[in-house]
Coordinates of C-alpha atoms and ligand atoms in Angstrom, one line a residue:
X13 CA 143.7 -107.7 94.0
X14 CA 140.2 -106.8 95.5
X15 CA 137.8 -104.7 94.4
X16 CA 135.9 -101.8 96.0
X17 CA 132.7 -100.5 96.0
X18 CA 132.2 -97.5 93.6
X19 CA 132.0 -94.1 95.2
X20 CA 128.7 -92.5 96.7
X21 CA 127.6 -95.7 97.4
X22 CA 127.2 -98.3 100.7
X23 CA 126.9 -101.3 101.1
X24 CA 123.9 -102.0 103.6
X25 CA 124.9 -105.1 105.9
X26 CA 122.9 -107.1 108.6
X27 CA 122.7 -105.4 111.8
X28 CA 122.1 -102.4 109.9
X29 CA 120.1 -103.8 107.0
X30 CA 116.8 -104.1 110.1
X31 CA 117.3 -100.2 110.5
X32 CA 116.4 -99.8 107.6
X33 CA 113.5 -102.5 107.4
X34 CA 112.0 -101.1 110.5
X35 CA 111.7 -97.6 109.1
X36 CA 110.7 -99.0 105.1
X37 CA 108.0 -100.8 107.0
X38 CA 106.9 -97.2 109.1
X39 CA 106.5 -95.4 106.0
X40 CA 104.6 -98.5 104.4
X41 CA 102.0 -98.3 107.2
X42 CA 101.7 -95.0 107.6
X43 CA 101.2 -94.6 103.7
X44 CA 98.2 -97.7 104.3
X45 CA 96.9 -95.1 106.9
X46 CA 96.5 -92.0 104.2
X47 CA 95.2 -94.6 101.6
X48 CA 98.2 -94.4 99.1
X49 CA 99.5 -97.4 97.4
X50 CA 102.5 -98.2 96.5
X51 CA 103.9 -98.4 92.8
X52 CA 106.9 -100.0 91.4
X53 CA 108.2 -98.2 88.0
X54 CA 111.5 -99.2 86.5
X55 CA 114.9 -98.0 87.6
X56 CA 116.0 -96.4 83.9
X57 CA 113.6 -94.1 82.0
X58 CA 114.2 -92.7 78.6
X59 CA 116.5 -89.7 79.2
X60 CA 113.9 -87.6 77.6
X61 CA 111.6 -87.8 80.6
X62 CA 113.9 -86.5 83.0
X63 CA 114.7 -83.3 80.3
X64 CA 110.9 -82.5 80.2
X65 CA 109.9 -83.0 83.7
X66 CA 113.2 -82.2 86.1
X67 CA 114.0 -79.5 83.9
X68 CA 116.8 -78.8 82.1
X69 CA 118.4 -75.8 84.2
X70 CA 118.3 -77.7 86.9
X71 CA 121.5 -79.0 88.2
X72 CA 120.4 -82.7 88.5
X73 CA 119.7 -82.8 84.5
X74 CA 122.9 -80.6 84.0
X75 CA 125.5 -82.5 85.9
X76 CA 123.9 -85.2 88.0
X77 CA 122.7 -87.8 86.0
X78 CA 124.0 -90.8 85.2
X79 CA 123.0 -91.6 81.5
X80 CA 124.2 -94.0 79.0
X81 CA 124.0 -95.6 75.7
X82 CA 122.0 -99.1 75.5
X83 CA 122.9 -101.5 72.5
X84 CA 120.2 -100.4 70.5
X85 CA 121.3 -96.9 70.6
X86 CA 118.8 -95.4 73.0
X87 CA 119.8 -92.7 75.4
X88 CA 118.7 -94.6 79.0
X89 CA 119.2 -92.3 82.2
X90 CA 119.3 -93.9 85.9
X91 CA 116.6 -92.5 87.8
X92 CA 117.3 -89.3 90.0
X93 CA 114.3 -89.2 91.8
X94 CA 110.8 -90.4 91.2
X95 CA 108.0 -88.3 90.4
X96 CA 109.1 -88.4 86.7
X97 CA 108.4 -92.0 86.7
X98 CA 105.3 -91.9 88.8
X99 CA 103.7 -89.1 86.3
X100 CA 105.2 -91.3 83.2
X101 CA 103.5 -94.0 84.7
X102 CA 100.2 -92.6 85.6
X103 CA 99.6 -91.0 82.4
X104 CA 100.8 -94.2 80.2
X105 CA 98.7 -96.2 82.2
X106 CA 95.7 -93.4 81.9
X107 CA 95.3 -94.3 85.8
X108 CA 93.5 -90.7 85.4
X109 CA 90.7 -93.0 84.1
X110 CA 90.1 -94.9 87.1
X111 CA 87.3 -94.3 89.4
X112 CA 88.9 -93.5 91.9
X113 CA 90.3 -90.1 92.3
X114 CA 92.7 -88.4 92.9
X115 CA 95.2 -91.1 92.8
X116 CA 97.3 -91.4 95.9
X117 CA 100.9 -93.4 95.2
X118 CA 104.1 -93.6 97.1
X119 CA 107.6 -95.4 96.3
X120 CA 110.3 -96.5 97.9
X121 CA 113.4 -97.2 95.7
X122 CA 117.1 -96.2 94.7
X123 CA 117.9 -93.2 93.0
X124 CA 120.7 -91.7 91.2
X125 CA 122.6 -88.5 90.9
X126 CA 126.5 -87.9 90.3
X127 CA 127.2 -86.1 93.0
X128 CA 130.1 -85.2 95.2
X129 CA 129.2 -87.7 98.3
X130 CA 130.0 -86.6 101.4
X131 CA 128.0 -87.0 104.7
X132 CA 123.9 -87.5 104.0
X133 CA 124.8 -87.0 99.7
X134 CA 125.2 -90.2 97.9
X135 CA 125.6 -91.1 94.1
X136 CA 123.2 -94.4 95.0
X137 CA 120.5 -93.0 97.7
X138 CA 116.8 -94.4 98.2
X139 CA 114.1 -92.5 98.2
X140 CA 110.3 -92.7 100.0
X141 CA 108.0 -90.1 98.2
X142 CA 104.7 -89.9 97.2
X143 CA 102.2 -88.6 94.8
X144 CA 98.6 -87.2 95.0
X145 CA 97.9 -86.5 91.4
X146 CA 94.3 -85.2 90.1
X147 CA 93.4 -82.7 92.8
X148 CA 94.4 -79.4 93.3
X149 CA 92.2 -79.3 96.8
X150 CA 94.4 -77.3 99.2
X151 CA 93.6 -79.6 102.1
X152 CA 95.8 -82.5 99.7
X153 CA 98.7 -80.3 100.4
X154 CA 98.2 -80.6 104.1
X155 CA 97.7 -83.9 104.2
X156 CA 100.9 -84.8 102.2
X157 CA 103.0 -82.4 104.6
X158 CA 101.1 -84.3 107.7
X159 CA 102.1 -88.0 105.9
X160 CA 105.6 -86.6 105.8
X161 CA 105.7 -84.7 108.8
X162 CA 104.4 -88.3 110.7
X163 CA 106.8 -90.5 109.4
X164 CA 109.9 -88.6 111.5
X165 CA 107.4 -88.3 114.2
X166 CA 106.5 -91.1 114.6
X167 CA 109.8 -93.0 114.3
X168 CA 111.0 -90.6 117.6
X169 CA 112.2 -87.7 115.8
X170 CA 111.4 -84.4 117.5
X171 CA 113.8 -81.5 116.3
X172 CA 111.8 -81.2 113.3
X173 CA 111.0 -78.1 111.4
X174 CA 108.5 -77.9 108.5
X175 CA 109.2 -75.2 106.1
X176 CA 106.7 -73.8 103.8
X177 CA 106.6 -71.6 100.7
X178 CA 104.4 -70.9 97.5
X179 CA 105.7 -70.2 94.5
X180 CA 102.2 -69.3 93.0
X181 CA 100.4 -70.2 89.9
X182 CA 101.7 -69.4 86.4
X183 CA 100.9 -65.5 85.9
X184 CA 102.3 -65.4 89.5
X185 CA 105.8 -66.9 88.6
X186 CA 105.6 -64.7 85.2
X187 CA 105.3 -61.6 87.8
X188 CA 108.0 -62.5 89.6
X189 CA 110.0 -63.9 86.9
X190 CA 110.4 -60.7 85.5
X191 CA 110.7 -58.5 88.8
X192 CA 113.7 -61.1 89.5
X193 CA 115.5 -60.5 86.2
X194 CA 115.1 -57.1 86.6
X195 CA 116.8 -57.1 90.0
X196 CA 119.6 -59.3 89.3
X197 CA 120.5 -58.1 85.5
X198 CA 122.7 -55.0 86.6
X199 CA 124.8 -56.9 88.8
X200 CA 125.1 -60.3 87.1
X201 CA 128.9 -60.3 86.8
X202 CA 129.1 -60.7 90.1
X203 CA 127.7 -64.0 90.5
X204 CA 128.6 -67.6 89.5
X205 CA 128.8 -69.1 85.9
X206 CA 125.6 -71.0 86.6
X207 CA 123.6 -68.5 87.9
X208 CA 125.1 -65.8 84.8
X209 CA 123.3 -68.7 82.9
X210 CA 120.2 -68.8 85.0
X211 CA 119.1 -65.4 84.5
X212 CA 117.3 -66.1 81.3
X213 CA 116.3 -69.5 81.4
X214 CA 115.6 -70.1 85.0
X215 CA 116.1 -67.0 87.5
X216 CA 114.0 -68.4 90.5
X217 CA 116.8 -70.9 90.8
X218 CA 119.4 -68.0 91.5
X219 CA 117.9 -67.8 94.9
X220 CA 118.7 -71.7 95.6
X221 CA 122.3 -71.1 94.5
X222 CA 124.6 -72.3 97.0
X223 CA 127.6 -70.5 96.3
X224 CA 126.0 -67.2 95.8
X225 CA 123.9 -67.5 98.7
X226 CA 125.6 -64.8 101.0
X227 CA 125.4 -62.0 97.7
X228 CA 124.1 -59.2 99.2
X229 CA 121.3 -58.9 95.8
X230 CA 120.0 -62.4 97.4
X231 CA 118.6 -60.5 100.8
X232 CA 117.0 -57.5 98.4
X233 CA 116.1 -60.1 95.7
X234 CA 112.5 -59.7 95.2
X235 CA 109.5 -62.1 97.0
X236 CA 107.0 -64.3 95.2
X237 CA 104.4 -63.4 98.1
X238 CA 104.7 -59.6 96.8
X239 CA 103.6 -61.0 93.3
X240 CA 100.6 -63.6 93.8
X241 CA 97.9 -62.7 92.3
X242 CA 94.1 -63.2 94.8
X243 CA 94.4 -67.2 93.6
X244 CA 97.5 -67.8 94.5
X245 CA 97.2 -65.9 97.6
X246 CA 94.0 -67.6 98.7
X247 CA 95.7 -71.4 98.0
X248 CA 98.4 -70.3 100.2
X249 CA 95.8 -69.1 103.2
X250 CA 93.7 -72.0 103.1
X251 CA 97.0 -74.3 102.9
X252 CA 98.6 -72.9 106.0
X253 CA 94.9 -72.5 108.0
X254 CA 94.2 -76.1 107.3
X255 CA 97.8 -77.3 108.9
X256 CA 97.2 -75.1 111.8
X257 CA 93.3 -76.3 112.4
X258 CA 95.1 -80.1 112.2
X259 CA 97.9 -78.3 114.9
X260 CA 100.6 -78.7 112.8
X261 CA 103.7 -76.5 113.1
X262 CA 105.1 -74.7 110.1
X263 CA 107.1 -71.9 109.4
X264 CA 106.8 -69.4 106.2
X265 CA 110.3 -69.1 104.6
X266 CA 109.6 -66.2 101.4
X267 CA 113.1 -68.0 99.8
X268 CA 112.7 -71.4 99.8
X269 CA 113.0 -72.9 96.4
X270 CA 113.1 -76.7 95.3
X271 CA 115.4 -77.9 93.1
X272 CA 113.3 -78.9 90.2
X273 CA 111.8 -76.9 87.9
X274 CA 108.6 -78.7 88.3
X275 CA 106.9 -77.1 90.8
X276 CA 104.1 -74.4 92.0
X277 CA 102.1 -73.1 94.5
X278 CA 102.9 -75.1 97.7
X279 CA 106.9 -76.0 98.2
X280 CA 108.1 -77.1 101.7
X281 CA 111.0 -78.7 103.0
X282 CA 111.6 -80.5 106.5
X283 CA 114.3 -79.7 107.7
X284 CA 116.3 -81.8 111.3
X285 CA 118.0 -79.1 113.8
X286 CA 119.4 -82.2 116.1
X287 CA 122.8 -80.6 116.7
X288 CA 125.4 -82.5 115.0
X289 CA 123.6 -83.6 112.2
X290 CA 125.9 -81.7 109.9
X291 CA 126.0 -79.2 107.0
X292 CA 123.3 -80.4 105.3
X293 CA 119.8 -80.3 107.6
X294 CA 117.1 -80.8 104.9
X295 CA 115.6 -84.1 105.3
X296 CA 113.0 -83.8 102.7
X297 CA 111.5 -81.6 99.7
X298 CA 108.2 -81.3 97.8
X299 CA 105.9 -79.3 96.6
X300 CA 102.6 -79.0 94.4
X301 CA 103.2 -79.6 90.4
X302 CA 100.1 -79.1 88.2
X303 CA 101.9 -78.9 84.7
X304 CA 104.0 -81.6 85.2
X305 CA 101.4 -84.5 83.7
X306 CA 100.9 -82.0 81.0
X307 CA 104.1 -81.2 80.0
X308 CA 104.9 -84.9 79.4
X309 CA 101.9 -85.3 77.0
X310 CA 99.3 -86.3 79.6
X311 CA 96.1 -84.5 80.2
X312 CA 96.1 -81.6 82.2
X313 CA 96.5 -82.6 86.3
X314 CA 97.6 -81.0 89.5
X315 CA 99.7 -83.2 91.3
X316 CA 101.7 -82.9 94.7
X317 CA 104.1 -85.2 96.4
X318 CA 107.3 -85.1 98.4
X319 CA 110.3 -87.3 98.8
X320 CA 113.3 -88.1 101.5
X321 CA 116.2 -90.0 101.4
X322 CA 116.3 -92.7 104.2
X323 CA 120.1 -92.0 104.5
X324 CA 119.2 -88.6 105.8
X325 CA 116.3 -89.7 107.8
X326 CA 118.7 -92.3 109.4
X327 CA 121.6 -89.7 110.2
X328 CA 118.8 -87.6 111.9
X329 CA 117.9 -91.0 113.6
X330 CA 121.3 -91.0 114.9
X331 CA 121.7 -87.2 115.7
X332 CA 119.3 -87.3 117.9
X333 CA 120.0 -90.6 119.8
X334 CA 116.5 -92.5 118.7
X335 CA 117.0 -96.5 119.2
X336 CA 115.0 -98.1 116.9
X337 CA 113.0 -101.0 118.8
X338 CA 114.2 -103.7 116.6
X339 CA 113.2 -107.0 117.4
X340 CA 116.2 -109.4 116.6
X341 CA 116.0 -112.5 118.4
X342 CA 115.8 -116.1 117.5
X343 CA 112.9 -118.2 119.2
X344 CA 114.7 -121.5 120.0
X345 CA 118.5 -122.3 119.3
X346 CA 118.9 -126.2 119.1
X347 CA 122.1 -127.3 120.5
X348 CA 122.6 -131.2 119.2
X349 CA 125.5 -133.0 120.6
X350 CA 126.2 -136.8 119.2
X351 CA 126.1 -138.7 116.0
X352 CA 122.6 -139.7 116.4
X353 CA 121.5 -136.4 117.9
X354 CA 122.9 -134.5 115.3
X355 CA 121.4 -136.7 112.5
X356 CA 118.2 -136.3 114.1
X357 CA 118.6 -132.0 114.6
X358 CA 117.8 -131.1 110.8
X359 CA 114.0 -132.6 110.8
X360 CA 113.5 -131.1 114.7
X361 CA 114.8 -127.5 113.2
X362 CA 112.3 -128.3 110.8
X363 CA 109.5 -128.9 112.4
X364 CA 110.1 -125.5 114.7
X365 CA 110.4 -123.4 111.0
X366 CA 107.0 -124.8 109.6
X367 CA 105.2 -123.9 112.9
X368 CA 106.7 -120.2 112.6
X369 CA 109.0 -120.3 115.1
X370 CA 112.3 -118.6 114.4
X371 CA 115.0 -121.5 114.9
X372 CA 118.5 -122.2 114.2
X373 CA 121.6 -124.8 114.7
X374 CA 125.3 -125.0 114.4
X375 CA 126.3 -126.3 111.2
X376 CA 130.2 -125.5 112.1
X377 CA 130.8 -128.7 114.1
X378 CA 130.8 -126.7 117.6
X379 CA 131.6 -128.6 120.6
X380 CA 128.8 -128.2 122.9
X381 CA 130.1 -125.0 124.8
X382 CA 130.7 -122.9 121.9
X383 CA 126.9 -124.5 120.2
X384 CA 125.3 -122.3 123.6
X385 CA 127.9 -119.1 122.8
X386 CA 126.3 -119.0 119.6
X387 CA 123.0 -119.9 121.2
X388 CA 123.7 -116.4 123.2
X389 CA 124.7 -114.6 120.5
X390 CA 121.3 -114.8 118.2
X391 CA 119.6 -113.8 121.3
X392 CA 117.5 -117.2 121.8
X393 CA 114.4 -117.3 124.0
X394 CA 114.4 -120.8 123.9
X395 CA 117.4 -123.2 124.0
X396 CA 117.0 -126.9 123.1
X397 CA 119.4 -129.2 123.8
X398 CA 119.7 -132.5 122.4
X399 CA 122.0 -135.1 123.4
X400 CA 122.4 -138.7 122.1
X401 CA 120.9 -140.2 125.9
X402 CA 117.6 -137.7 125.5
X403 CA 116.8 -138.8 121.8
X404 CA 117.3 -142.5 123.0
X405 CA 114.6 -141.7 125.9
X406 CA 112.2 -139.7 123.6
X407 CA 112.8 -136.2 125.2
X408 CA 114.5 -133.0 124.2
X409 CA 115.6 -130.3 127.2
X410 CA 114.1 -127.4 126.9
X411 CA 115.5 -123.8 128.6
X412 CA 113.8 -120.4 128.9
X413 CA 117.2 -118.3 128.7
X414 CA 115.4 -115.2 130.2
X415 CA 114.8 -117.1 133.5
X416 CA 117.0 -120.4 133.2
X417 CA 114.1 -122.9 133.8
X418 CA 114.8 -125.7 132.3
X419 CA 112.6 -128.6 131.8
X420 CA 112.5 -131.8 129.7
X421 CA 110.0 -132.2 126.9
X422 CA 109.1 -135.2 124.5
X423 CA 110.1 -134.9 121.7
X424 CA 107.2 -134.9 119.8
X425 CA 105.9 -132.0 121.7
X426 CA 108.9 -129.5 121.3
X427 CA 107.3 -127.3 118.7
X428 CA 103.9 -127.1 120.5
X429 CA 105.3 -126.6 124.0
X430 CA 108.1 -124.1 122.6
X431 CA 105.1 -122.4 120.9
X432 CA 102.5 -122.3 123.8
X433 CA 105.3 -120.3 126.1
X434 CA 106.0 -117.8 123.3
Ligands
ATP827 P1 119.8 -80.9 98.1 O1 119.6 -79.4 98.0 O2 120.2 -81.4 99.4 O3 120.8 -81.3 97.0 P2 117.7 -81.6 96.4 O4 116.9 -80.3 96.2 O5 118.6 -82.1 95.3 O6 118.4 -81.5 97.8 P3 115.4 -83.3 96.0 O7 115.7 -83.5 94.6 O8 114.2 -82.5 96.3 O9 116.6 -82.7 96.8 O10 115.3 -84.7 96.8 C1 114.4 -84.8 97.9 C2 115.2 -85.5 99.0 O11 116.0 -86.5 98.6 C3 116.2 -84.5 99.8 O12 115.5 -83.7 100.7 C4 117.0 -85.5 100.4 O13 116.4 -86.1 101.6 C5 117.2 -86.6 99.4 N1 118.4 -86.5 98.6 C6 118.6 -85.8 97.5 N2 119.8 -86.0 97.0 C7 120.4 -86.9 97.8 C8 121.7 -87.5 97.8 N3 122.6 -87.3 96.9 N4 121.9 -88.4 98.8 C9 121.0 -88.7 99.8 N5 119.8 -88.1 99.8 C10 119.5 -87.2 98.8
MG828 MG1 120.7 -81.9 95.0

């Protein structure tokens, strides 16, 4: 009998595993650039948190999550994404207190959500996101759009579209709010069981329904930008004109909608047009969030921050035919043939480690032609050969497999020679 691995999730194996180094280690440097540092928060949370901050109409809290009972009776929930944590963490920690403000964090770590998995939607994903919490300066906004926006770039995406939206300030939402109850109330029957459900408690999330998207009420249904009051409106302006003066592309979609009930003002999406990337084109969500600290018994702070999964951001990879340029190459194979040789190859490999040098050996018992297949196969620079006549003479042979030289070195030398041609 064998076992599988449980649905939604993948196992990540070498080969692929440096994918996915290479573009953790992008959105690491690029997060260095903006000055935001990374924090690590745990991978459960009281279920409570996710209630008060994701919302409870939304349909990760209503369906998604994977929660459980710990022995001592506490209801524990698997993290489904991570500004919950971030803003748990930053108001138990009062890192509003330090001096420097606003504080800039980002994360990259597994999340959670029962879904159905298919293509780019997985019940075990990881997310890169970050957080600007403690200034609501509109130019934060662009910046955390442009951090986004640079990590696709920069890893050779192109068919890129940024997607931005406000969903105003409070007595905006209020304004709306009640124009959008009052436009879908008469017809209500006709729609889904959820969104029946989400005309009182949450009706902005009717227009993010995805089975009631093509309802003919969704193309009337009114627009936030007909009820933002001069705030609001002004945010938005100086929002968009700071992306443009920093020649950034956007475009203004009046429907977007996130999926959490946590945001305001700014809400953007990038979304991937490579052909063939499938049904599902967003690559990343976010948006601005100034009650959020509040509502989970902080102090009062605006806070923005985005997040994408890194399975999406590798499908696009894909989609659009980027090679990664992944270095995966050993410096010097050491091929040891002989009893005495082959005694002697564990302290030589040694040696070559400590000085930095990426090395390796047999440890299969090859005979001598296979010991250089395998040589080929982990892409040596170097090839050392070893044979029982050379270690009796003091010398080790040495080949360069780009150009075949090969010459003989002492043995004592090896490590420094190997490293001066590197
Ligand atoms: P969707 O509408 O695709 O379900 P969402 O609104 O649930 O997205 P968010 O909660 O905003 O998405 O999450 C932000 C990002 O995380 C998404 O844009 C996507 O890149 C990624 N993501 C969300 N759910 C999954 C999943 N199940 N598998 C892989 N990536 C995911
Ligand atoms: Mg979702």
């Amino acid at each position: 009998m064998g076992y599988q691995i449980p649905r939604g999730t993948q196992d990540i194996l070498p080969g692929t595993v440096e994918k996915w180094q290479y573009v953790e280690n992008k959105a690491r440097e690029i997060c260095s650039r903006y000055n935001y540092k990374e924090i690590r928060t745990p991978i459960f949370e009281h279920t409570e948190l996710f209630l008060r901050s994701v919302g409870d109409t939304t349909d990760i809290v209503q369906k998604e999550m994977y929660t459980f009972t710990d022995r001592g009776e506490r209801s524990l929930t698997l993290r489904p994404e991570g500004t919950a944590s971030a803003v748990r963490s930053y108001v138990e920690n009062k890192l509003f207190g330090l001096p420097h403000q606003p504080t800039k964090l980002y994360y990259i770590g597994p999340m959670f959500r029962y879904e159905r998995p298919q293509a780019g939607r997985y019940r075990q994903f990881v997310q890169f996101g970050i957080e600007a919490m403690g200034s609501d300066d509109p130019s934060i906004d662009a910046e955390v759009m442009a951090l986004a926006m640079d990590v696709y770039k920069e890893l050779g995406l192109k068919r890129l579209r940024l997607v931005l939206n406000t969903l105003g300030d409070k007595e905006s939402r209020k304004a709306h709010r009640d124009a959008l109850v009052a436009h879908f109330e008469p017809r209500i029957g006709e729609f889904c069981h959820d969104c029946q459900n989400r005309l009182q408690t949450n009706p902005l999330r009717i227009l993010d329904c995805k089975k009631d998207r093509d309802h003919e009420l969704m193309k009337t249904a009114p627009s936030i930008h007909d009820y933002l009051n001069e705030e609001s409106r002004n945010y938005f302006e100086t929002v968009k004109s700071t992306l443009t003066a920093m020649g950034i592309d956007f475009v203004i979609d009046p429907t977007l909608v996130r999926g959490l009930d946590y945001y305001n003002h700014t809400a953007f999406e990038i979304m991937s047009d490579a052909e063939g990337f499938g049904a599902i084109t967003t690559l990343s969500g976010g948006g601005r969030y100034n009650g959020l600290a509040e509502e989970i018994g902080g102090p009062a702070t605006p806070g923005i921050g985005f997040a994408m999964s890194l399975e999406r951001l590798l499908l696009a990879l894909d989609a659009e035919g980027v090679t990664l340029p992944i270095e995966d190459s050993l410096d010097c194979y050491l091929v040891a043939m002989g009893e005495s040789a082959k005694e002697k190859a564990p302290s030589i490999l040694y040696q070559l480690r400590k000085a930095g040098l990426k090395a390796d050996k047999d440890y299969m018992d090859k005979k001598m032609k296979a010991q250089f297949k395998a040589a080929d196969r982990t892409n040596a620079k170097f090839v050392a050969v070893l044979g029982d006549d050379e270690l009796a003479n003091g010398v080790i042979s040495v080949k360069e497999m780009e150009s075949g030289n090969q010459t003989e070195v002492e043995l004592e030398e090896v490590t420094q020679y190997i490293l001066k041609q590197i």
